[in-house]
Coordinates of C-alpha atoms in Angstrom, one line a residue:
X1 CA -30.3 -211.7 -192.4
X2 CA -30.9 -208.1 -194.0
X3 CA -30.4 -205.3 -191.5
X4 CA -33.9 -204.0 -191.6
X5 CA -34.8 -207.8 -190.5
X6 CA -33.1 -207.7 -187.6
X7 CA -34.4 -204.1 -186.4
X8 CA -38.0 -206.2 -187.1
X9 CA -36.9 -209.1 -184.9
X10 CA -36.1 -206.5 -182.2
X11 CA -38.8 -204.6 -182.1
X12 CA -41.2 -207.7 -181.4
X13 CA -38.4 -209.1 -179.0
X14 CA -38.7 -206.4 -177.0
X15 CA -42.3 -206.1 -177.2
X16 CA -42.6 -209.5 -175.5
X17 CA -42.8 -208.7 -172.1
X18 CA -45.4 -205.8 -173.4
X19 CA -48.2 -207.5 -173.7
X20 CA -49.9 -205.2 -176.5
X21 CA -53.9 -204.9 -176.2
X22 CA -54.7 -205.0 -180.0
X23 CA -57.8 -202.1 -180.5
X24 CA -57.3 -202.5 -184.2
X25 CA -56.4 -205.3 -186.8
X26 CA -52.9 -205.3 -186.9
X27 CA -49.4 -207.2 -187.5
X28 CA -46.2 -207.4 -185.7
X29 CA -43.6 -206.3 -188.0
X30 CA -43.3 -204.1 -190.1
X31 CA -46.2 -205.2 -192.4
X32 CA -48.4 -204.3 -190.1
X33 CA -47.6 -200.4 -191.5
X34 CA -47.5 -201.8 -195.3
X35 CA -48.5 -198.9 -197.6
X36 CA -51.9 -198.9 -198.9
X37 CA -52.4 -195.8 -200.6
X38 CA -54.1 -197.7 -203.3
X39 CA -57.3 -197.2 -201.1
X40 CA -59.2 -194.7 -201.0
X41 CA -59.1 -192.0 -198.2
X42 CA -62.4 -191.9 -196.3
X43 CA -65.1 -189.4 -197.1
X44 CA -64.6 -185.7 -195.3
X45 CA -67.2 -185.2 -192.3
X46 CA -69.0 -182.4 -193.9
X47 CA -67.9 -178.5 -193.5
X48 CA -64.2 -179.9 -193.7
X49 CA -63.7 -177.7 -197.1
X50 CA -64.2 -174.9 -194.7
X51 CA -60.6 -175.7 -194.0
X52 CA -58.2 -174.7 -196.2
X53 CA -54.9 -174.6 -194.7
X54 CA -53.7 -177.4 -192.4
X55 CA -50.7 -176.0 -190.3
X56 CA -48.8 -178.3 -187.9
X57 CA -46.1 -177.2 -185.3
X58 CA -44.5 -179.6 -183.5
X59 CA -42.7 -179.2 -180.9
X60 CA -40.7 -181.3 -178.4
X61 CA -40.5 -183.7 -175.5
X62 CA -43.3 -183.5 -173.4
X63 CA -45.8 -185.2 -171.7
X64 CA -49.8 -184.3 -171.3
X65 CA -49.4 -184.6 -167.5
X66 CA -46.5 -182.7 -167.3
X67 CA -48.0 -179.3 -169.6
X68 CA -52.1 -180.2 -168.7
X69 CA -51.6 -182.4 -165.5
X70 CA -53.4 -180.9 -163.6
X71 CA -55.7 -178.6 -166.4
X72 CA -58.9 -178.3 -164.9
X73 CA -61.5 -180.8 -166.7
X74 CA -59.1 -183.0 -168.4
X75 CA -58.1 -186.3 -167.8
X76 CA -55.2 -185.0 -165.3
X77 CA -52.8 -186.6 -162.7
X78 CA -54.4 -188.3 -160.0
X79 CA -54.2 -187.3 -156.7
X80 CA -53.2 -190.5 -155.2
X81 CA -50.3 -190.9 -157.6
X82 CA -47.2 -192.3 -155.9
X83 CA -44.1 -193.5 -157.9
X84 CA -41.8 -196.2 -156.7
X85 CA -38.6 -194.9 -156.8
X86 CA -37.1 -198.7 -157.5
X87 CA -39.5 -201.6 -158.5
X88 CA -41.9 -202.7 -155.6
X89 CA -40.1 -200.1 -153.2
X90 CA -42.6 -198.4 -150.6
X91 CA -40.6 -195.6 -150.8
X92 CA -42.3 -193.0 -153.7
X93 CA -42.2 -190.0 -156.0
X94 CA -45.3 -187.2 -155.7
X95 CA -45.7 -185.2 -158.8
X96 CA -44.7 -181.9 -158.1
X97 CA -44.8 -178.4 -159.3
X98 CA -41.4 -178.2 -160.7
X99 CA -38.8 -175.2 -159.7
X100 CA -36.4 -176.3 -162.2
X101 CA -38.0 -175.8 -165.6
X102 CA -34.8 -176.8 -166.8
X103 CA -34.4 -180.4 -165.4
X104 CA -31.5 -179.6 -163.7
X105 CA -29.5 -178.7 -166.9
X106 CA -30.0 -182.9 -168.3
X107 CA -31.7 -184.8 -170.9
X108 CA -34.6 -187.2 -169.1
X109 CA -34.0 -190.9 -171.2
X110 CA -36.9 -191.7 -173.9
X111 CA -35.6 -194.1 -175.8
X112 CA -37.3 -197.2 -177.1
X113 CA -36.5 -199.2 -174.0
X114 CA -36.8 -196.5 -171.2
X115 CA -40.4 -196.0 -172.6
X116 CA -40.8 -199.1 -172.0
X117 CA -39.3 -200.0 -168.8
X118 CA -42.0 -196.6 -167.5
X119 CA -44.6 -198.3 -169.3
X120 CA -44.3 -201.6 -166.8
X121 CA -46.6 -203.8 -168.3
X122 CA -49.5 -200.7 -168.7
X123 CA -48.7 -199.9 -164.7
X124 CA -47.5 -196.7 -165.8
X125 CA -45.3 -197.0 -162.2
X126 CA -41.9 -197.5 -163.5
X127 CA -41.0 -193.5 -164.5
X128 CA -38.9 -192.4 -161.6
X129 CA -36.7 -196.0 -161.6
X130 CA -36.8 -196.1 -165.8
X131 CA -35.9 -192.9 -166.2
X132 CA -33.4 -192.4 -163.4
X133 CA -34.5 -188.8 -161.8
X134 CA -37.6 -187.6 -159.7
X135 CA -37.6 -184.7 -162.4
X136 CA -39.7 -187.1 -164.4
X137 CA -42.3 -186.8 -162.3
X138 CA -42.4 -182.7 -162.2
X139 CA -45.3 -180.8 -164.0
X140 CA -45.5 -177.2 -165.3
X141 CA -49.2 -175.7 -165.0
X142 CA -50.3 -171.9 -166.0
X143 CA -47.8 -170.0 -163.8
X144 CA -44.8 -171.2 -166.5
X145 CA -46.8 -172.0 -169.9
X146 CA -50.0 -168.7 -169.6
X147 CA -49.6 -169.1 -173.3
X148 CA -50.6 -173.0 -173.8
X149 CA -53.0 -172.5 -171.3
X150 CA -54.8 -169.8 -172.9
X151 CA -54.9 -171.4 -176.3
X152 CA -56.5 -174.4 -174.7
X153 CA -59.0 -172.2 -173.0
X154 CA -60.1 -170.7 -176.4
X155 CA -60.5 -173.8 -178.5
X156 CA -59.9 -177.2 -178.6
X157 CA -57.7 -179.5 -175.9
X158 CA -57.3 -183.3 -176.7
X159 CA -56.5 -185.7 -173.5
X160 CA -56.0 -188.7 -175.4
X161 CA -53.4 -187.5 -178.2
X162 CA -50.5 -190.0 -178.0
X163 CA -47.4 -190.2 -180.0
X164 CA -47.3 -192.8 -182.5
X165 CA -44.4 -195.0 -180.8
X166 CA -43.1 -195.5 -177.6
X167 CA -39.3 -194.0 -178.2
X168 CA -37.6 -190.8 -178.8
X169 CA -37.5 -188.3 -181.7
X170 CA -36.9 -189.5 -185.3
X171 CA -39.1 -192.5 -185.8
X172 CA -42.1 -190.2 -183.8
X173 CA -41.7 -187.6 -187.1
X174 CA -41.4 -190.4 -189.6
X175 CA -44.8 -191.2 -188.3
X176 CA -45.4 -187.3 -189.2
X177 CA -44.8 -187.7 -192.6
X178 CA -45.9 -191.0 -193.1
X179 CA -47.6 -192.9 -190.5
X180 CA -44.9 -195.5 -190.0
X181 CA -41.2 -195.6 -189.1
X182 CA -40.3 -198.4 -191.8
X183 CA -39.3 -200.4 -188.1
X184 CA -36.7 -198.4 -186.5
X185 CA -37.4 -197.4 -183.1
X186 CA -34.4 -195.3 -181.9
X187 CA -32.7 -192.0 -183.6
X188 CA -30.6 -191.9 -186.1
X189 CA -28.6 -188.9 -186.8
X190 CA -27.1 -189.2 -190.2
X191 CA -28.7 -190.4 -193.7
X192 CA -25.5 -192.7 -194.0
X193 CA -26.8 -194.1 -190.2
X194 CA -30.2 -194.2 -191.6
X195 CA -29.2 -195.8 -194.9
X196 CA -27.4 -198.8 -192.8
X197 CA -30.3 -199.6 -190.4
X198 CA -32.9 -200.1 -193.5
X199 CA -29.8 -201.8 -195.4
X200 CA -31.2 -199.8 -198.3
X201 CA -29.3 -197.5 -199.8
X202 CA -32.5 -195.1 -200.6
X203 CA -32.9 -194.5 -196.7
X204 CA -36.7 -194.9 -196.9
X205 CA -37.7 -196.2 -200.2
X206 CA -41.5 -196.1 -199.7
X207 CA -44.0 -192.7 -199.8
X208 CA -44.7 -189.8 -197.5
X209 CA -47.5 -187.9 -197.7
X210 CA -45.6 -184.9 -199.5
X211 CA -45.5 -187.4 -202.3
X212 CA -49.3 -187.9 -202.6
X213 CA -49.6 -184.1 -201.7
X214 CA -47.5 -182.9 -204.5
X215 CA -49.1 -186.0 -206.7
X216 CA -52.3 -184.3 -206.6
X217 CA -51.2 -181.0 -206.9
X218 CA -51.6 -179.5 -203.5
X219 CA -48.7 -177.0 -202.2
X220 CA -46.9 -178.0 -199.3
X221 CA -43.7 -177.0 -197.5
X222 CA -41.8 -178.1 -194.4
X223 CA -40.5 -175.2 -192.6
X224 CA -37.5 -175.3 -190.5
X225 CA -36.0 -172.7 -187.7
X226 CA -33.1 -171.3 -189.1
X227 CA -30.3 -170.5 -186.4
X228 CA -26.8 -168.6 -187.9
X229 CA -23.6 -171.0 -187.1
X230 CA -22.0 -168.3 -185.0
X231 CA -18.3 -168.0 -186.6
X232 CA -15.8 -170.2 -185.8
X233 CA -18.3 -172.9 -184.1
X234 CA -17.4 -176.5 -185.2
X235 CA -19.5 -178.7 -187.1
X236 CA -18.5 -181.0 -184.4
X237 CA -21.1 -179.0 -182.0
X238 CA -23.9 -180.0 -184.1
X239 CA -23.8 -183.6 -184.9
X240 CA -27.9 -184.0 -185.2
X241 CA -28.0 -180.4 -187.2
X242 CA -30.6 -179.6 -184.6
X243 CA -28.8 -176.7 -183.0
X244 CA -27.9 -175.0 -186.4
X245 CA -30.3 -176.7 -188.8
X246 CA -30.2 -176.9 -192.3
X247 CA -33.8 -176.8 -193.8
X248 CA -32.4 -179.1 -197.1
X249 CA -30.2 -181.7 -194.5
X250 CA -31.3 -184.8 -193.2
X251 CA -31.6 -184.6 -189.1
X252 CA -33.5 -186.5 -186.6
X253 CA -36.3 -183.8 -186.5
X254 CA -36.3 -183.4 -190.5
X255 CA -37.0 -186.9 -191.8
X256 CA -37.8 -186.2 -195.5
X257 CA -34.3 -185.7 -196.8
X258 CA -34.1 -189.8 -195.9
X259 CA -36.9 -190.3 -198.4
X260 CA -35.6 -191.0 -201.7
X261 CA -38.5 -190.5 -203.6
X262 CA -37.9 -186.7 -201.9
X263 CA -34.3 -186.2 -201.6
X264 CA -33.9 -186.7 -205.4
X265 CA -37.0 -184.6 -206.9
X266 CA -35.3 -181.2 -207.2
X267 CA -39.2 -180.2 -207.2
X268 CA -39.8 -181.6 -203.9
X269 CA -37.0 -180.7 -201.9
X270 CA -37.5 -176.9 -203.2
X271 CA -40.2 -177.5 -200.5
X272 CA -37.9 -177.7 -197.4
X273 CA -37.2 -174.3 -195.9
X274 CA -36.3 -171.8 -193.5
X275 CA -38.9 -171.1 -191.4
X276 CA -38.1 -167.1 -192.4
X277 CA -40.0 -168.4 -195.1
X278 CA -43.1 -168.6 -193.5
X279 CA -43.8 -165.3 -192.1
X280 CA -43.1 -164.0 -195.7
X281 CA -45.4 -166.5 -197.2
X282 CA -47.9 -165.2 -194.9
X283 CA -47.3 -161.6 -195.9
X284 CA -47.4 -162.3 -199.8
X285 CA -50.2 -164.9 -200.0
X286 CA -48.3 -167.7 -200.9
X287 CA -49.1 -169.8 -197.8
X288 CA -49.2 -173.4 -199.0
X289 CA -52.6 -175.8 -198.2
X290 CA -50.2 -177.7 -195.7
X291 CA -47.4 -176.6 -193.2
X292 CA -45.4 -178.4 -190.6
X293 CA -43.3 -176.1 -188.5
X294 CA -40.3 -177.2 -186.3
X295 CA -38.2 -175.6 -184.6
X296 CA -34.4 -175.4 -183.5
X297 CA -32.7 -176.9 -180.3
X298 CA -33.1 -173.8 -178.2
X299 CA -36.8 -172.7 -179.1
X300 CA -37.7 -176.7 -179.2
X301 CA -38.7 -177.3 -175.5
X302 CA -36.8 -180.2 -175.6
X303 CA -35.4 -180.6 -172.1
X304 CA -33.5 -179.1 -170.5
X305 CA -34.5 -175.9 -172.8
X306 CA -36.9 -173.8 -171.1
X307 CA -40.4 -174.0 -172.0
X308 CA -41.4 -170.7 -171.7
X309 CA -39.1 -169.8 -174.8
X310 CA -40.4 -172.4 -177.0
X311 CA -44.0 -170.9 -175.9
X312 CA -43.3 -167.7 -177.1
X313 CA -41.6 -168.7 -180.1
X314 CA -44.8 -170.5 -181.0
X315 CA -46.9 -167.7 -180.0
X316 CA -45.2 -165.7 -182.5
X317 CA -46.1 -168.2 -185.4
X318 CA -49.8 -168.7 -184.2
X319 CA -49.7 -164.5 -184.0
X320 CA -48.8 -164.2 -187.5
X321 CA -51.3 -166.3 -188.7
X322 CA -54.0 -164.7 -186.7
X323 CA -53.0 -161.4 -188.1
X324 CA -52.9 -162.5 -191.7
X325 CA -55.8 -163.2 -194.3
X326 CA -55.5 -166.9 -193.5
X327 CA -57.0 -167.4 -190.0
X328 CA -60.7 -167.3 -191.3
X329 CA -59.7 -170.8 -193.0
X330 CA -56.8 -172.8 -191.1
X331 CA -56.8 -175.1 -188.6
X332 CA -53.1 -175.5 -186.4
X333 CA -52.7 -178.3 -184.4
X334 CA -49.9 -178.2 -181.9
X335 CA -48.4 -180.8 -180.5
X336 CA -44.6 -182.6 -178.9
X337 CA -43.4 -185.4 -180.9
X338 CA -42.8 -187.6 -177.8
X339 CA -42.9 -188.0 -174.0
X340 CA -39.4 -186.8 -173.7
X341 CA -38.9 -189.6 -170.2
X342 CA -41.8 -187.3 -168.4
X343 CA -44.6 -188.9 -166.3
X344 CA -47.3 -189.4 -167.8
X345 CA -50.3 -191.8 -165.9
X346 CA -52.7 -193.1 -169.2
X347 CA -51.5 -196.3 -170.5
X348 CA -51.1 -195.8 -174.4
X349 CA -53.4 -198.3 -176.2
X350 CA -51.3 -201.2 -178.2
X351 CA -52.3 -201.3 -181.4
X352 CA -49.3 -202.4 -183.3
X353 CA -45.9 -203.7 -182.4
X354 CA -44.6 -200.1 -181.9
X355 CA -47.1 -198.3 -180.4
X356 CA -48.8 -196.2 -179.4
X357 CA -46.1 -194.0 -177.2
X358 CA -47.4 -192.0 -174.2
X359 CA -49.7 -189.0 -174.2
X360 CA -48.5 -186.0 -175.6
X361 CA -50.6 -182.4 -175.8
X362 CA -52.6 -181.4 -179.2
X363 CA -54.0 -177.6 -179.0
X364 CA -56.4 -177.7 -182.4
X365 CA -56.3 -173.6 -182.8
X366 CA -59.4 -172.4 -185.7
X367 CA -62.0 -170.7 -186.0
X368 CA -63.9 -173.9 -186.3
X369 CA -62.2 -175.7 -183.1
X370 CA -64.9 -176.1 -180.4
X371 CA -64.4 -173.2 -178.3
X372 CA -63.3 -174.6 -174.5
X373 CA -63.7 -178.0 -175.4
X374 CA -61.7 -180.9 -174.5
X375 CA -61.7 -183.9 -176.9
X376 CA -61.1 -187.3 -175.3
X377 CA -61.6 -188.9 -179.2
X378 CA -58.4 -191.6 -178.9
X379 CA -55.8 -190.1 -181.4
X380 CA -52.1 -190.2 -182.9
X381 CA -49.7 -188.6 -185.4
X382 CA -51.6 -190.4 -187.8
X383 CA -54.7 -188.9 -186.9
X384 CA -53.1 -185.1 -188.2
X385 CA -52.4 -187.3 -191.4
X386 CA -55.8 -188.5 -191.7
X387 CA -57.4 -185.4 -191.3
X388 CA -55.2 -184.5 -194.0
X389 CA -56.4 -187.0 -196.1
X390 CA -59.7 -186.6 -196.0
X391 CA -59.7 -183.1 -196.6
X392 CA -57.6 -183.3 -199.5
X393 CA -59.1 -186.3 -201.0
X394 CA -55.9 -188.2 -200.8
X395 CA -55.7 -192.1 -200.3
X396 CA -53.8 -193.2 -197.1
X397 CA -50.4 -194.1 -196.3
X398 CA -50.4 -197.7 -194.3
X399 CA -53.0 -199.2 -192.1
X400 CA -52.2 -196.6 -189.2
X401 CA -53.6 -193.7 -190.3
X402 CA -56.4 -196.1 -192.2
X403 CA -57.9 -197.0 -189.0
X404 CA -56.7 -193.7 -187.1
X405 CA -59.4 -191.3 -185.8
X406 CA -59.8 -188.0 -187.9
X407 CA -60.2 -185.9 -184.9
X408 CA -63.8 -184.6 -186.6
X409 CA -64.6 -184.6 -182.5
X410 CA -62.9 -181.4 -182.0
X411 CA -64.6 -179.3 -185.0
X412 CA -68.0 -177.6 -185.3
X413 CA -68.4 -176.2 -188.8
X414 CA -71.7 -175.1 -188.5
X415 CA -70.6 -172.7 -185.4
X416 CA -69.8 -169.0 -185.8
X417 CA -66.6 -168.9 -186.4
X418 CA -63.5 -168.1 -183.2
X419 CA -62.4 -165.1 -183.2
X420 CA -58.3 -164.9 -183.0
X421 CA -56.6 -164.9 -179.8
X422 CA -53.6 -163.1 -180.6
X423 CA -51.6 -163.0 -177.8
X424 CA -48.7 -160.2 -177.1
X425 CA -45.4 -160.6 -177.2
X426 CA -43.3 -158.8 -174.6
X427 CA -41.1 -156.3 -175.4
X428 CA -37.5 -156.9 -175.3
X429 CA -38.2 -160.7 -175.2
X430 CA -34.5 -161.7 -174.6
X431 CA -33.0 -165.4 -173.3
X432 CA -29.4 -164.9 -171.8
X433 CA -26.8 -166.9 -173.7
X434 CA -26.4 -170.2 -171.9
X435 CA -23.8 -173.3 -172.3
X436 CA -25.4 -176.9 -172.4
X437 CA -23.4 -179.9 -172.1
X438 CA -25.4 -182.5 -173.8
X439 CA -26.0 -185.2 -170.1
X440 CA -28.4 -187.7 -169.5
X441 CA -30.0 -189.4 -166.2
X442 CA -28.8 -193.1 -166.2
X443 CA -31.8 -195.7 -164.7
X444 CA -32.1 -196.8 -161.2
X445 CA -32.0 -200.2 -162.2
X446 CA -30.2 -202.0 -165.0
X447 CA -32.0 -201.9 -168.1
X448 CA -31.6 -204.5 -171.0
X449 CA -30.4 -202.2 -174.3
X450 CA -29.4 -199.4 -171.6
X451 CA -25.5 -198.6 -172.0
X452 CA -22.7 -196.0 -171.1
X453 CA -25.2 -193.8 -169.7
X454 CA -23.0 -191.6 -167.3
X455 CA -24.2 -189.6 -164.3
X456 CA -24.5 -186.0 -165.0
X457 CA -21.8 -183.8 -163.2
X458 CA -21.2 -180.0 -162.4
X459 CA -17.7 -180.4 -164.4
X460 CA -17.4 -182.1 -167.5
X461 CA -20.8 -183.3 -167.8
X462 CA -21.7 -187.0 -169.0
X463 CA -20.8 -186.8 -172.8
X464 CA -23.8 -187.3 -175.4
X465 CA -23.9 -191.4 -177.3
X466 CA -21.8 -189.0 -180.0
X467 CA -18.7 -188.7 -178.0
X468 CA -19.4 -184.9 -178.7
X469 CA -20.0 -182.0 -176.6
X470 CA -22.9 -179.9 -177.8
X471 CA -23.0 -176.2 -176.5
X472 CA -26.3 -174.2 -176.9
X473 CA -26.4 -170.8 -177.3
X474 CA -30.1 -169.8 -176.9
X475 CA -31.5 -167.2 -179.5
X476 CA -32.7 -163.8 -178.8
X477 CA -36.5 -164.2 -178.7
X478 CA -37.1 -163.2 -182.3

């Protein structure tokens, strides 16, 4: 049986004890995300040619309960909520107001099975056991994130944005690209790793949406935080090129490179890079129609990086914008490509074998975003994708974002336009260098498909599924 069989056979394996309530026609393998971009995109609600340049940042590893828990109007934590710290244990976990931005210096698990384990059958109980530390269940309000809250404030907040599978990283920006994962459901760090789960030797061999971008001759690029190696640091220290990334290199955040139909068009892959890029396309005039915007490691948010500096790296790209020519026509939506192992309480609808995931924040920032409104439209990654498509007049990728909701809920293009909130950026903005040993919280319980998770330590913490050390030296708040 073909590799890419087996990672099918898994995924509905696992899914078993899941109990998926379908919302949507759907399959259970892979088919069930089939391309259909022979179809037609559906006709744009009218006023969306208002828009003309789509600009996505995302960000990473968090929850809507943990940045808008407890935002006032939207679908929040409740205050009853009690986690058990083991399965049917009296004995519980309060959300809390959390001291430690940094998680106490360790990853939280979110991998395919962790999600689900948390998930518990739609009980949305099993966080603190799944996940193997109370830090799961800490939130951050407007004391640590002004920024996110002020955005959200000013225009649009969606309470029922989830990611498009419950798992970690890679698979949740495939869905970015091209509302499906082709069936894998963990990370893969390496094109080679990439090419061996699919057993294909193109990687991904069907479309993104670059491809029907560039197809019908709309500009796009993918722009990437550039970090300097610093000299003498070992290629060993980045094994997911996430802390030093290269805009043209495949990584777990960078999915295109493992598109074949991308990584050998010289054309297209002229279209991944540096996010230096972007700020000088905004200058020139030469900003494309679409944008997605990710960061590096240390301005990602990722835990245990502090979230404060990924809010203020992200306040400097939403400044630039505001302060440029193109703010009278953009929208931005910004969102975390997954839960990252953080509480969250809504039980993501099922409506395919792989997901959704848990909630995760959208901010839509525009001058056509309902001011102070909160949108509780039901949404994905896909949903960014069909907004896409229906602005550009581009057919659709899979059945996903066919029958995904084009978050029209959140726009008014018939309203004065929003002024720009441009927020400032402190002076001397500066993060002291830090050393991170890549550690993980093992689960409480045994967990089928859980393995050689170690407990983190003060010396010689747990290695990384790598065998490598990764040390992070956090930028300088440019």
């Amino acid at each position: 049986m073909p590799r890419s069989s087996v990672w099918c056979f898994l995924c509905i394996f696992l899914l078993s004890s899941w109990s998926p309530a379908q919302v949507k026609p759907s399959g259970s393998s892979r088919s069930a995300a089939r391309q259909i971009h022979s179809a037609p995109s559906a006709v744009a609600p009218q006023g969306m040619a208002k828009i003309k340049h789509v600009i996505w940042i995302i960000q990473e590893n968090r929850t809507f309960d943990n940045y808008f828990g407890t935002f006032p109007g939207a679908d929040g934590i409740p205050p009853s909520t009690c986690l058990p710290k083991t399965p049917g244990s009296k004995a519980c976990v309060k959300p809390f107001h959390s001291s430690d931005p940094e998680f106490g210096g360790c990853d939280i698990p979110h991998d395919w099975e962790a999600a689900h384990a948390a998930y518990d059958h739609g009980a949305m109980d099993g966080f603190v056991w799944a996940e193997g530390t109370p830090y799961t269940m800490g939130y951050l309000d407007e004391r640590d994130i002004p920024n996110y809250w002020q955005y959200a404030r000013h225009y649009t907040l969606a309470d029922r944005f989830f990611s498009s599978l419950a798992g970690p990283s890679f698979p949740n920006h495939v869905y970015t690209v091209a509302a499906q994962s082709g069936g894998l459901i963990q990370n893969v760090g390496t094109l080679k790793g990439l090419e061996d789960a699919m057993d294909d030797s193109d990687g991904y061999s069907f479309l993104s949406i670059v491809n029907l971008l560039s197809n019908a001759n709309f500009s796009w690029k993918y722009y990437i935080e550039s970090v300097k190696r610093p000299p003498g640091a070992p290629n060993a220290a980045d094994p997911l090129n996430v802390i030093y990334p290269n805009p043209k290199q495949f990584s777990i955040w960078n999915p295109l490179p493992g598109f074949a139909k991308v990584r050998n068009n010289a054309s297209l892959m002229a279209n991944l890079v540096s996010q230096d890029d972007y700020f000088a396309d905004l200058k020139k005039g030469t900003l494309p129609q679409v944008s997605w915007l990710i960061p590096a490691a240390q301005d990602s948010e990722h835990p245990p990086r502090p979230a404060a500096q990924g809010m203020w790296y992200v306040t400097k790209l939403v400044n630039a914008l505001m302060e440029s020519p193109y703010w009278k026509d953009s929208v931005v939506f910004l969102t975390w490509d997954d839960y990252g192992g953080l509480y969250d309480h809504v039980p993501p609808p099922q409506v395919d074998s792989f997901g959704y995931g848990p909630r995760v924040p959208l901010i839509i920032i525009s001058p056509y975003a309902k001011p102070g409104f909160i949108t509780h439209q039901t949404a994905d990654f896909t949903s960014v994708l069909k907004f896409i498509e229906e602005r550009f007049g581009l057919s659709h990728l899979t059945i996903r974002d066919h029958y995904a909701n084009d978050l029209h809920d959140a726009f008014d293009f018939g309203q004065a336009p929003n002024r720009p909130l441009v927020i400032p950026v402190p002076s001397g903005l500066d993060y002291q260098e830090v050393e991170y040993h890549h550690c993980t919280y093992p689960p409480s319980v045994p967990i089928p498909g859980i393995v050689k998770m170690q407990r983190p330590q003060t010396e010689g913490a747990a290695r990384a599924p790598f065998g490598l050390e990764m040390r992070l030296k956090t930028g300088t708040g440019k």
